Amino acid sequence: YFDPKNNTDELQLRRASQASAAQRAGRAGRVAEGTCFRLYSRLTFNTAMPAFAPPEMVRCSLVNLVLKVKLIEPSTAGSDKAGACPLLAECLQPPSLESVQQSLNQLTFLGATSREGRVTTLGVILSHLPQLDLRIARLLLIAHAFDCFEDGATIAAGLAAHQDVYVQPFAKPASGEDKAFAKLRTDWEFAQQDVKHFAPKLGRALETGVQSAPITVLRLYNDWVATRDAEGRDSAKEFAQAECASAKRLHQMDLTRQ
């Protein structure tokens, strides 16, 4: 769910809808007669679960959609109470004015629209990249303009993943260690593990001279690619483990970048 106040996506814990539950129950009898066991009461189904899930327009970011609407209705320039997007107000379940206005403000901040609400040349170009977050699409365009598209594409791939390539391994009991004894490990031992985990990331940040997580990930990715190309995938995997990074996420970054 998108939070317009914080301009972030949130993973909220909500009850499934009745329609979704009915759809899942149908899977029990697709091939043969089956029985569906629900892990909740009939009272919960009838009173606590919504009939349908909220539509995507209500629960997701509207930045890309609002930009499309501004292109369809260029005469809606301005910032009136209707959110300058009357077309959205005609939907069966229109989004909140707060979400629409927040999207308009973000478009202006990105340079996709002017202060008067008109779509700029940059906005027209960004509208042709609908599968990308507008912030990431703008990053790619700026990287191309400054002749550093390769690095920009790597940073964009890392940001699009929404996952940190650095991973903190779970603490595992030593061989033969009793589970009860494992719970008695001191905070100092866990602190040592944390230092060991963050040391490679901190070291790369200090090497760059720039306190920037994307630049740190960029250097890590470049070194991982160099190791893979020179010594093979097994060496690249060992390199990632030594850096407390996920080889799988680095590989996914590489695929996204391509």
PDB file of C-alpha atoms in Angstrom:
ATOM      1  CA  TYR A   1       0.000   0.000   0.000  1.00  0.00           C
ATOM      2  CA  PHE A   2       1.243   3.475  -0.882  1.00  0.00           C
ATOM      3  CA  ASP A   3       1.412   6.065   1.887  1.00  0.00           C
ATOM      4  CA  PRO A   4       1.036   9.543   0.321  1.00  0.00           C
ATOM      5  CA  LYS A   5       2.147  11.277   3.521  1.00  0.00           C
ATOM      6  CA  ASN A   6       5.546   9.545   3.618  1.00  0.00           C
ATOM      7  CA  ASN A   7       5.762   8.925  -0.158  1.00  0.00           C
ATOM      8  CA  THR A   8       6.657   5.284   0.427  1.00  0.00           C
ATOM      9  CA  ASP A   9       5.197   1.821  -0.189  1.00  0.00           C
ATOM     10  CA  GLU A  10       4.253  -0.081   2.935  1.00  0.00           C
ATOM     11  CA  LEU A  11       3.735  -3.796   3.471  1.00  0.00           C
ATOM     12  CA  GLN A  12       0.591  -3.786   5.592  1.00  0.00           C
ATOM     13  CA  LEU A  13      -0.985  -6.770   7.317  1.00  0.00           C
ATOM     14  CA  ARG A  14      -4.623  -6.927   6.216  1.00  0.00           C
ATOM     15  CA  ARG A  15      -7.322  -9.547   6.002  1.00  0.00           C
ATOM     16  CA  ALA A  16      -7.917 -11.246   2.680  1.00  0.00           C
ATOM     17  CA  SER A  17     -11.112 -10.325   0.884  1.00  0.00           C
ATOM     18  CA  GLN A  18     -14.103 -12.652   0.607  1.00  0.00           C
ATOM     19  CA  ALA A  19     -13.695 -12.691  -3.184  1.00  0.00           C
ATOM     20  CA  SER A  20     -10.040 -13.727  -2.872  1.00  0.00           C
ATOM     21  CA  ALA A  21     -10.934 -16.457  -0.372  1.00  0.00           C
ATOM     22  CA  ALA A  22     -13.634 -17.806  -2.690  1.00  0.00           C
ATOM     23  CA  GLN A  23     -11.201 -17.817  -5.608  1.00  0.00           C
ATOM     24  CA  ARG A  24      -8.627 -19.771  -3.603  1.00  0.00           C
ATOM     25  CA  ALA A  25     -11.285 -22.273  -2.516  1.00  0.00           C
ATOM     26  CA  GLY A  26     -11.923 -23.057  -6.176  1.00  0.00           C
ATOM     27  CA  ARG A  27      -8.425 -24.453  -6.499  1.00  0.00           C
ATOM     28  CA  ALA A  28      -9.386 -27.404  -4.316  1.00  0.00           C
ATOM     29  CA  GLY A  29     -11.649 -28.822  -7.022  1.00  0.00           C
ATOM     30  CA  ARG A  30      -9.919 -27.992 -10.265  1.00  0.00           C
ATOM     31  CA  VAL A  31      -8.831 -31.518 -11.115  1.00  0.00           C
ATOM     32  CA  ALA A  32     -11.091 -33.612  -8.896  1.00  0.00           C
ATOM     33  CA  GLU A  33     -13.544 -33.246  -6.032  1.00  0.00           C
ATOM     34  CA  GLY A  34     -11.876 -31.545  -3.117  1.00  0.00           C
ATOM     35  CA  THR A  35     -12.473 -29.979   0.270  1.00  0.00           C
ATOM     36  CA  CYS A  36     -11.432 -26.493   1.384  1.00  0.00           C
ATOM     37  CA  PHE A  37     -10.520 -26.019   5.043  1.00  0.00           C
ATOM     38  CA  ARG A  38     -10.585 -22.396   6.139  1.00  0.00           C
ATOM     39  CA  LEU A  39      -8.448 -21.345   9.109  1.00  0.00           C
ATOM     40  CA  TYR A  40     -11.018 -18.826  10.315  1.00  0.00           C
ATOM     41  CA  SER A  41     -14.618 -18.916  11.460  1.00  0.00           C
ATOM     42  CA  ARG A  42     -17.708 -18.205   9.389  1.00  0.00           C
ATOM     43  CA  LEU A  43     -18.333 -15.185  11.612  1.00  0.00           C
ATOM     44  CA  THR A  44     -14.908 -13.774  10.705  1.00  0.00           C
ATOM     45  CA  PHE A  45     -15.599 -14.377   7.014  1.00  0.00           C
ATOM     46  CA  ASN A  46     -18.967 -12.594   7.131  1.00  0.00           C
ATOM     47  CA  THR A  47     -18.130  -9.678   9.408  1.00  0.00           C
ATOM     48  CA  ALA A  48     -14.366  -8.987   9.447  1.00  0.00           C
ATOM     49  CA  MET A  49     -13.275  -9.711   5.885  1.00  0.00           C
ATOM     50  CA  PRO A  50     -14.026  -7.119   3.168  1.00  0.00           C
ATOM     51  CA  ALA A  51     -16.064  -8.194   0.166  1.00  0.00           C
ATOM     52  CA  PHE A  52     -13.357  -7.155  -2.312  1.00  0.00           C
ATOM     53  CA  ALA A  53      -9.760  -5.990  -2.144  1.00  0.00           C
ATOM     54  CA  PRO A  54      -9.174  -2.249  -2.701  1.00  0.00           C
ATOM     55  CA  PRO A  55      -8.485  -1.468  -6.378  1.00  0.00           C
ATOM     56  CA  GLU A  56      -4.915  -0.779  -7.398  1.00  0.00           C
ATOM     57  CA  MET A  57      -5.721   2.871  -8.105  1.00  0.00           C
ATOM     58  CA  VAL A  58      -6.592   3.395  -4.440  1.00  0.00           C
ATOM     59  CA  ARG A  59      -3.651   1.570  -2.867  1.00  0.00           C
ATOM     60  CA  CYS A  60      -0.710   2.246  -5.228  1.00  0.00           C
ATOM     61  CA  SER A  61       1.357   5.245  -6.256  1.00  0.00           C
ATOM     62  CA  LEU A  62      -0.332   7.359  -8.932  1.00  0.00           C
ATOM     63  CA  VAL A  63       2.700   9.204 -10.297  1.00  0.00           C
ATOM     64  CA  ASN A  64       2.894   7.319 -13.609  1.00  0.00           C
ATOM     65  CA  LEU A  65      -0.889   7.349 -14.017  1.00  0.00           C
ATOM     66  CA  VAL A  66      -1.230  11.066 -13.275  1.00  0.00           C
ATOM     67  CA  LEU A  67       1.468  11.819 -15.851  1.00  0.00           C
ATOM     68  CA  LYS A  68      -0.482   9.841 -18.452  1.00  0.00           C
ATOM     69  CA  VAL A  69      -3.667  11.709 -17.537  1.00  0.00           C
ATOM     70  CA  LYS A  70      -1.889  15.051 -17.869  1.00  0.00           C
ATOM     71  CA  LEU A  71      -0.859  14.061 -21.387  1.00  0.00           C
ATOM     72  CA  ILE A  72      -4.416  13.014 -22.265  1.00  0.00           C
ATOM     73  CA  GLU A  73      -5.913  16.184 -20.794  1.00  0.00           C
ATOM     74  CA  PRO A  74      -3.336  18.949 -21.272  1.00  0.00           C
ATOM     75  CA  SER A  75      -6.003  21.536 -20.488  1.00  0.00           C
ATOM     76  CA  THR A  76      -6.007  20.437 -16.826  1.00  0.00           C
ATOM     77  CA  ALA A  77      -2.935  22.543 -16.023  1.00  0.00           C
ATOM     78  CA  GLY A  78      -3.226  24.105 -12.615  1.00  0.00           C
ATOM     79  CA  SER A  79      -3.748  22.956  -9.067  1.00  0.00           C
ATOM     80  CA  ASP A  80      -7.419  23.358  -8.268  1.00  0.00           C
ATOM     81  CA  LYS A  81      -9.388  21.448  -5.632  1.00  0.00           C
ATOM     82  CA  ALA A  82     -10.096  18.666  -8.102  1.00  0.00           C
ATOM     83  CA  GLY A  83      -6.403  17.850  -8.043  1.00  0.00           C
ATOM     84  CA  ALA A  84      -6.047  19.042 -11.656  1.00  0.00           C
ATOM     85  CA  CYS A  85      -7.115  15.556 -12.794  1.00  0.00           C
ATOM     86  CA  PRO A  86     -10.910  15.524 -13.239  1.00  0.00           C
ATOM     87  CA  LEU A  87     -10.611  12.379 -15.337  1.00  0.00           C
ATOM     88  CA  LEU A  88      -9.523  10.416 -12.251  1.00  0.00           C
ATOM     89  CA  ALA A  89     -12.485  11.789 -10.304  1.00  0.00           C
ATOM     90  CA  GLU A  90     -14.813  10.054 -12.775  1.00  0.00           C
ATOM     91  CA  CYS A  91     -13.501   6.571 -11.893  1.00  0.00           C
ATOM     92  CA  LEU A  92     -15.809   4.143 -10.109  1.00  0.00           C
ATOM     93  CA  GLN A  93     -13.556   4.253  -7.054  1.00  0.00           C
ATOM     94  CA  PRO A  94     -11.511   7.431  -7.465  1.00  0.00           C
ATOM     95  CA  PRO A  95      -8.271   7.899  -5.534  1.00  0.00           C
ATOM     96  CA  SER A  96      -8.079  10.359  -2.677  1.00  0.00           C
ATOM     97  CA  LEU A  97      -7.299  14.004  -3.393  1.00  0.00           C
ATOM     98  CA  GLU A  98      -4.285  13.653  -1.106  1.00  0.00           C
ATOM     99  CA  SER A  99      -2.785  10.904  -3.281  1.00  0.00           C
ATOM    100  CA  VAL A 100      -3.444  12.831  -6.494  1.00  0.00           C
ATOM    101  CA  GLN A 101      -1.999  16.064  -5.129  1.00  0.00           C
ATOM    102  CA  GLN A 102       1.065  14.253  -3.786  1.00  0.00           C
ATOM    103  CA  SER A 103       1.624  12.737  -7.242  1.00  0.00           C
ATOM    104  CA  LEU A 104       1.324  16.181  -8.844  1.00  0.00           C
ATOM    105  CA  ASN A 105       3.863  17.593  -6.395  1.00  0.00           C
ATOM    106  CA  GLN A 106       6.275  14.756  -7.140  1.00  0.00           C
ATOM    107  CA  LEU A 107       5.920  15.282 -10.903  1.00  0.00           C
ATOM    108  CA  THR A 108       6.806  18.937 -10.424  1.00  0.00           C
ATOM    109  CA  PHE A 109       9.761  17.999  -8.212  1.00  0.00           C
ATOM    110  CA  LEU A 110      11.063  15.572 -10.868  1.00  0.00           C
ATOM    111  CA  GLY A 111      10.696  18.195 -13.581  1.00  0.00           C
ATOM    112  CA  ALA A 112       8.045  16.206 -15.459  1.00  0.00           C
ATOM    113  CA  THR A 113       5.576  19.077 -15.098  1.00  0.00           C
ATOM    114  CA  SER A 114       6.011  22.804 -14.695  1.00  0.00           C
ATOM    115  CA  ARG A 115       4.802  24.759 -11.698  1.00  0.00           C
ATOM    116  CA  GLU A 116       1.715  25.613 -13.744  1.00  0.00           C
ATOM    117  CA  GLY A 117       1.010  21.909 -14.168  1.00  0.00           C
ATOM    118  CA  ARG A 118       1.958  21.558 -17.835  1.00  0.00           C
ATOM    119  CA  VAL A 119       3.904  18.493 -18.976  1.00  0.00           C
ATOM    120  CA  THR A 120       7.506  19.350 -19.841  1.00  0.00           C
ATOM    121  CA  THR A 121       9.709  17.791 -22.508  1.00  0.00           C
ATOM    122  CA  LEU A 122      11.266  15.644 -19.808  1.00  0.00           C
ATOM    123  CA  GLY A 123       7.808  14.511 -18.759  1.00  0.00           C
ATOM    124  CA  VAL A 124       6.970  13.449 -22.310  1.00  0.00           C
ATOM    125  CA  ILE A 125      10.149  11.367 -22.484  1.00  0.00           C
ATOM    126  CA  LEU A 126       9.491   9.800 -19.074  1.00  0.00           C
ATOM    127  CA  SER A 127       5.965   8.854 -20.141  1.00  0.00           C
ATOM    128  CA  HIS A 128       7.466   6.547 -22.770  1.00  0.00           C
ATOM    129  CA  LEU A 129       9.083   4.485 -19.975  1.00  0.00           C
ATOM    130  CA  PRO A 130       5.920   3.251 -18.230  1.00  0.00           C
ATOM    131  CA  GLN A 131       7.466   0.114 -16.744  1.00  0.00           C
ATOM    132  CA  LEU A 132       9.965   2.104 -14.682  1.00  0.00           C
ATOM    133  CA  ASP A 133       9.534   4.178 -11.575  1.00  0.00           C
ATOM    134  CA  LEU A 134       9.753   7.787 -12.746  1.00  0.00           C
ATOM    135  CA  ARG A 135      12.586   8.516 -10.339  1.00  0.00           C
ATOM    136  CA  ILE A 136      14.632   5.659 -11.758  1.00  0.00           C
ATOM    137  CA  ALA A 137      13.724   6.628 -15.331  1.00  0.00           C
ATOM    138  CA  ARG A 138      14.900  10.189 -14.636  1.00  0.00           C
ATOM    139  CA  LEU A 139      18.152   8.816 -13.204  1.00  0.00           C
ATOM    140  CA  LEU A 140      18.785   6.914 -16.451  1.00  0.00           C
ATOM    141  CA  LEU A 141      18.101   9.979 -18.592  1.00  0.00           C
ATOM    142  CA  ILE A 142      20.414  12.174 -16.526  1.00  0.00           C
ATOM    143  CA  ALA A 143      23.124   9.489 -16.574  1.00  0.00           C
ATOM    144  CA  HIS A 144      22.857   9.366 -20.367  1.00  0.00           C
ATOM    145  CA  ALA A 145      23.068  13.161 -20.590  1.00  0.00           C
ATOM    146  CA  PHE A 146      26.248  13.206 -18.475  1.00  0.00           C
ATOM    147  CA  ASP A 147      27.807  10.296 -20.427  1.00  0.00           C
ATOM    148  CA  CYS A 148      27.820   7.868 -17.498  1.00  0.00           C
ATOM    149  CA  PHE A 149      24.956   5.640 -18.551  1.00  0.00           C
ATOM    150  CA  GLU A 150      26.723   2.378 -17.640  1.00  0.00           C
ATOM    151  CA  ASP A 151      27.128   3.389 -13.998  1.00  0.00           C
ATOM    152  CA  GLY A 152      23.677   4.937 -13.973  1.00  0.00           C
ATOM    153  CA  ALA A 153      22.126   1.705 -15.244  1.00  0.00           C
ATOM    154  CA  THR A 154      23.876  -0.256 -12.483  1.00  0.00           C
ATOM    155  CA  ILE A 155      22.637   2.107  -9.775  1.00  0.00           C
ATOM    156  CA  ALA A 156      19.140   2.043 -11.277  1.00  0.00           C
ATOM    157  CA  ALA A 157      19.127  -1.765 -11.263  1.00  0.00           C
ATOM    158  CA  GLY A 158      20.137  -1.786  -7.612  1.00  0.00           C
ATOM    159  CA  LEU A 159      17.437   0.713  -6.646  1.00  0.00           C
ATOM    160  CA  ALA A 160      14.773  -1.115  -8.669  1.00  0.00           C
ATOM    161  CA  ALA A 161      15.444  -4.337  -6.755  1.00  0.00           C
ATOM    162  CA  HIS A 162      14.168  -2.803  -3.480  1.00  0.00           C
ATOM    163  CA  GLN A 163      16.561  -5.148  -1.666  1.00  0.00           C
ATOM    164  CA  ASP A 164      19.975  -4.494  -0.189  1.00  0.00           C
ATOM    165  CA  VAL A 165      22.646  -6.618  -1.853  1.00  0.00           C
ATOM    166  CA  TYR A 166      24.397  -6.801   1.510  1.00  0.00           C
ATOM    167  CA  VAL A 167      22.880  -9.525   3.645  1.00  0.00           C
ATOM    168  CA  GLN A 168      23.339 -10.351   7.296  1.00  0.00           C
ATOM    169  CA  PRO A 169      23.552 -14.124   7.799  1.00  0.00           C
ATOM    170  CA  PHE A 170      21.521 -15.754  10.521  1.00  0.00           C
ATOM    171  CA  ALA A 171      23.431 -16.723  13.640  1.00  0.00           C
ATOM    172  CA  LYS A 172      23.824 -20.508  13.618  1.00  0.00           C
ATOM    173  CA  PRO A 173      24.704 -22.615  16.674  1.00  0.00           C
ATOM    174  CA  ALA A 174      28.161 -24.115  16.619  1.00  0.00           C
ATOM    175  CA  SER A 175      28.528 -27.810  15.849  1.00  0.00           C
ATOM    176  CA  GLY A 176      27.157 -29.826  18.755  1.00  0.00           C
ATOM    177  CA  GLU A 177      25.987 -26.719  20.583  1.00  0.00           C
ATOM    178  CA  ASP A 178      22.829 -27.130  22.633  1.00  0.00           C
ATOM    179  CA  LYS A 179      19.913 -24.905  21.616  1.00  0.00           C
ATOM    180  CA  ALA A 180      19.429 -23.749  25.183  1.00  0.00           C
ATOM    181  CA  PHE A 181      23.080 -22.734  25.379  1.00  0.00           C
ATOM    182  CA  ALA A 182      22.809 -20.916  22.044  1.00  0.00           C
ATOM    183  CA  LYS A 183      20.191 -18.599  23.547  1.00  0.00           C
ATOM    184  CA  LEU A 184      22.684 -17.615  26.261  1.00  0.00           C
ATOM    185  CA  ARG A 185      25.112 -16.009  23.842  1.00  0.00           C
ATOM    186  CA  THR A 186      26.087 -12.585  25.017  1.00  0.00           C
ATOM    187  CA  ASP A 187      25.202  -9.335  23.277  1.00  0.00           C
ATOM    188  CA  TRP A 188      28.932  -8.830  22.735  1.00  0.00           C
ATOM    189  CA  GLU A 189      29.126 -11.894  20.508  1.00  0.00           C
ATOM    190  CA  PHE A 190      26.216 -10.669  18.420  1.00  0.00           C
ATOM    191  CA  ALA A 191      27.830  -7.230  18.227  1.00  0.00           C
ATOM    192  CA  GLN A 192      30.987  -8.851  16.871  1.00  0.00           C
ATOM    193  CA  GLN A 193      28.912 -10.530  14.150  1.00  0.00           C
ATOM    194  CA  ASP A 194      27.348  -7.185  13.253  1.00  0.00           C
ATOM    195  CA  VAL A 195      30.771  -5.550  12.964  1.00  0.00           C
ATOM    196  CA  LYS A 196      31.980  -8.415  10.773  1.00  0.00           C
ATOM    197  CA  HIS A 197      28.906  -8.036   8.584  1.00  0.00           C
ATOM    198  CA  PHE A 198      29.098  -4.267   8.098  1.00  0.00           C
ATOM    199  CA  ALA A 199      32.904  -4.014   7.837  1.00  0.00           C
ATOM    200  CA  PRO A 200      33.092  -4.745   4.052  1.00  0.00           C
ATOM    201  CA  LYS A 201      30.286  -2.295   3.286  1.00  0.00           C
ATOM    202  CA  LEU A 202      31.841   0.402   5.456  1.00  0.00           C
ATOM    203  CA  GLY A 203      35.255  -0.220   3.903  1.00  0.00           C
ATOM    204  CA  ARG A 204      33.907   0.300   0.394  1.00  0.00           C
ATOM    205  CA  ALA A 205      32.103   3.457   1.467  1.00  0.00           C
ATOM    206  CA  LEU A 206      35.372   4.853   2.839  1.00  0.00           C
ATOM    207  CA  GLU A 207      37.200   3.909  -0.364  1.00  0.00           C
ATOM    208  CA  THR A 208      34.843   5.970  -2.484  1.00  0.00           C
ATOM    209  CA  GLY A 209      35.181   9.028  -0.289  1.00  0.00           C
ATOM    210  CA  VAL A 210      31.433   9.500  -0.791  1.00  0.00           C
ATOM    211  CA  GLN A 211      28.921   8.555   1.865  1.00  0.00           C
ATOM    212  CA  SER A 212      26.472   7.063  -0.597  1.00  0.00           C
ATOM    213  CA  ALA A 213      24.908   3.610  -0.497  1.00  0.00           C
ATOM    214  CA  PRO A 214      24.257   3.520  -4.287  1.00  0.00           C
ATOM    215  CA  ILE A 215      27.925   4.351  -5.043  1.00  0.00           C
ATOM    216  CA  THR A 216      29.027   1.644  -2.605  1.00  0.00           C
ATOM    217  CA  VAL A 217      26.801  -0.913  -4.346  1.00  0.00           C
ATOM    218  CA  LEU A 218      28.120   0.282  -7.715  1.00  0.00           C
ATOM    219  CA  ARG A 219      31.724  -0.431  -6.703  1.00  0.00           C
ATOM    220  CA  LEU A 220      30.725  -3.813  -5.278  1.00  0.00           C
ATOM    221  CA  TYR A 221      28.921  -4.756  -8.494  1.00  0.00           C
ATOM    222  CA  ASN A 222      31.849  -3.688 -10.686  1.00  0.00           C
ATOM    223  CA  ASP A 223      34.295  -5.755  -8.630  1.00  0.00           C
ATOM    224  CA  TRP A 224      31.902  -8.724  -8.668  1.00  0.00           C
ATOM    225  CA  VAL A 225      31.597  -8.545 -12.471  1.00  0.00           C
ATOM    226  CA  ALA A 226      35.365  -8.253 -12.854  1.00  0.00           C
ATOM    227  CA  THR A 227      35.864 -11.322 -10.655  1.00  0.00           C
ATOM    228  CA  ARG A 228      33.222 -13.289 -12.543  1.00  0.00           C
ATOM    229  CA  ASP A 229      34.638 -12.440 -15.966  1.00  0.00           C
ATOM    230  CA  ALA A 230      38.235 -13.110 -14.952  1.00  0.00           C
ATOM    231  CA  GLU A 231      37.916 -16.127 -12.655  1.00  0.00           C
ATOM    232  CA  GLY A 232      34.457 -17.610 -13.214  1.00  0.00           C
ATOM    233  CA  ARG A 233      31.149 -17.794 -11.387  1.00  0.00           C
ATOM    234  CA  ASP A 234      32.445 -19.874  -8.486  1.00  0.00           C
ATOM    235  CA  SER A 235      35.053 -17.261  -7.661  1.00  0.00           C
ATOM    236  CA  ALA A 236      32.439 -14.535  -8.012  1.00  0.00           C
ATOM    237  CA  LYS A 237      30.238 -16.366  -5.505  1.00  0.00           C
ATOM    238  CA  GLU A 238      33.126 -16.671  -3.062  1.00  0.00           C
ATOM    239  CA  PHE A 239      33.863 -12.969  -3.561  1.00  0.00           C
ATOM    240  CA  ALA A 240      30.257 -12.090  -2.710  1.00  0.00           C
ATOM    241  CA  GLN A 241      30.343 -14.236   0.424  1.00  0.00           C
ATOM    242  CA  ALA A 242      33.569 -12.600   1.548  1.00  0.00           C
ATOM    243  CA  GLU A 243      31.912  -9.202   1.102  1.00  0.00           C
ATOM    244  CA  CYS A 244      28.799 -10.326   3.033  1.00  0.00           C
ATOM    245  CA  ALA A 245      26.769  -9.762  -0.131  1.00  0.00           C
ATOM    246  CA  SER A 246      24.195 -11.910  -1.882  1.00  0.00           C
ATOM    247  CA  ALA A 247      25.489 -13.425  -5.120  1.00  0.00           C
ATOM    248  CA  LYS A 248      21.884 -14.111  -6.131  1.00  0.00           C
ATOM    249  CA  ARG A 249      20.896 -10.451  -5.767  1.00  0.00           C
ATOM    250  CA  LEU A 250      23.994  -9.313  -7.627  1.00  0.00           C
ATOM    251  CA  HIS A 251      23.081 -11.704 -10.437  1.00  0.00           C
ATOM    252  CA  GLN A 252      19.527 -10.335 -10.458  1.00  0.00           C
ATOM    253  CA  MET A 253      20.957  -6.826 -10.668  1.00  0.00           C
ATOM    254  CA  ASP A 254      23.000  -7.930 -13.661  1.00  0.00           C
ATOM    255  CA  LEU A 255      19.895  -9.315 -15.401  1.00  0.00           C
ATOM    256  CA  THR A 256      17.875  -6.190 -14.669  1.00  0.00           C
ATOM    257  CA  ARG A 257      20.684  -3.998 -15.906  1.00  0.00           C
ATOM    258  CA  GLN A 258      20.820  -5.850 -19.216  1.00  0.00           C
TER     259      GLN A 258
END
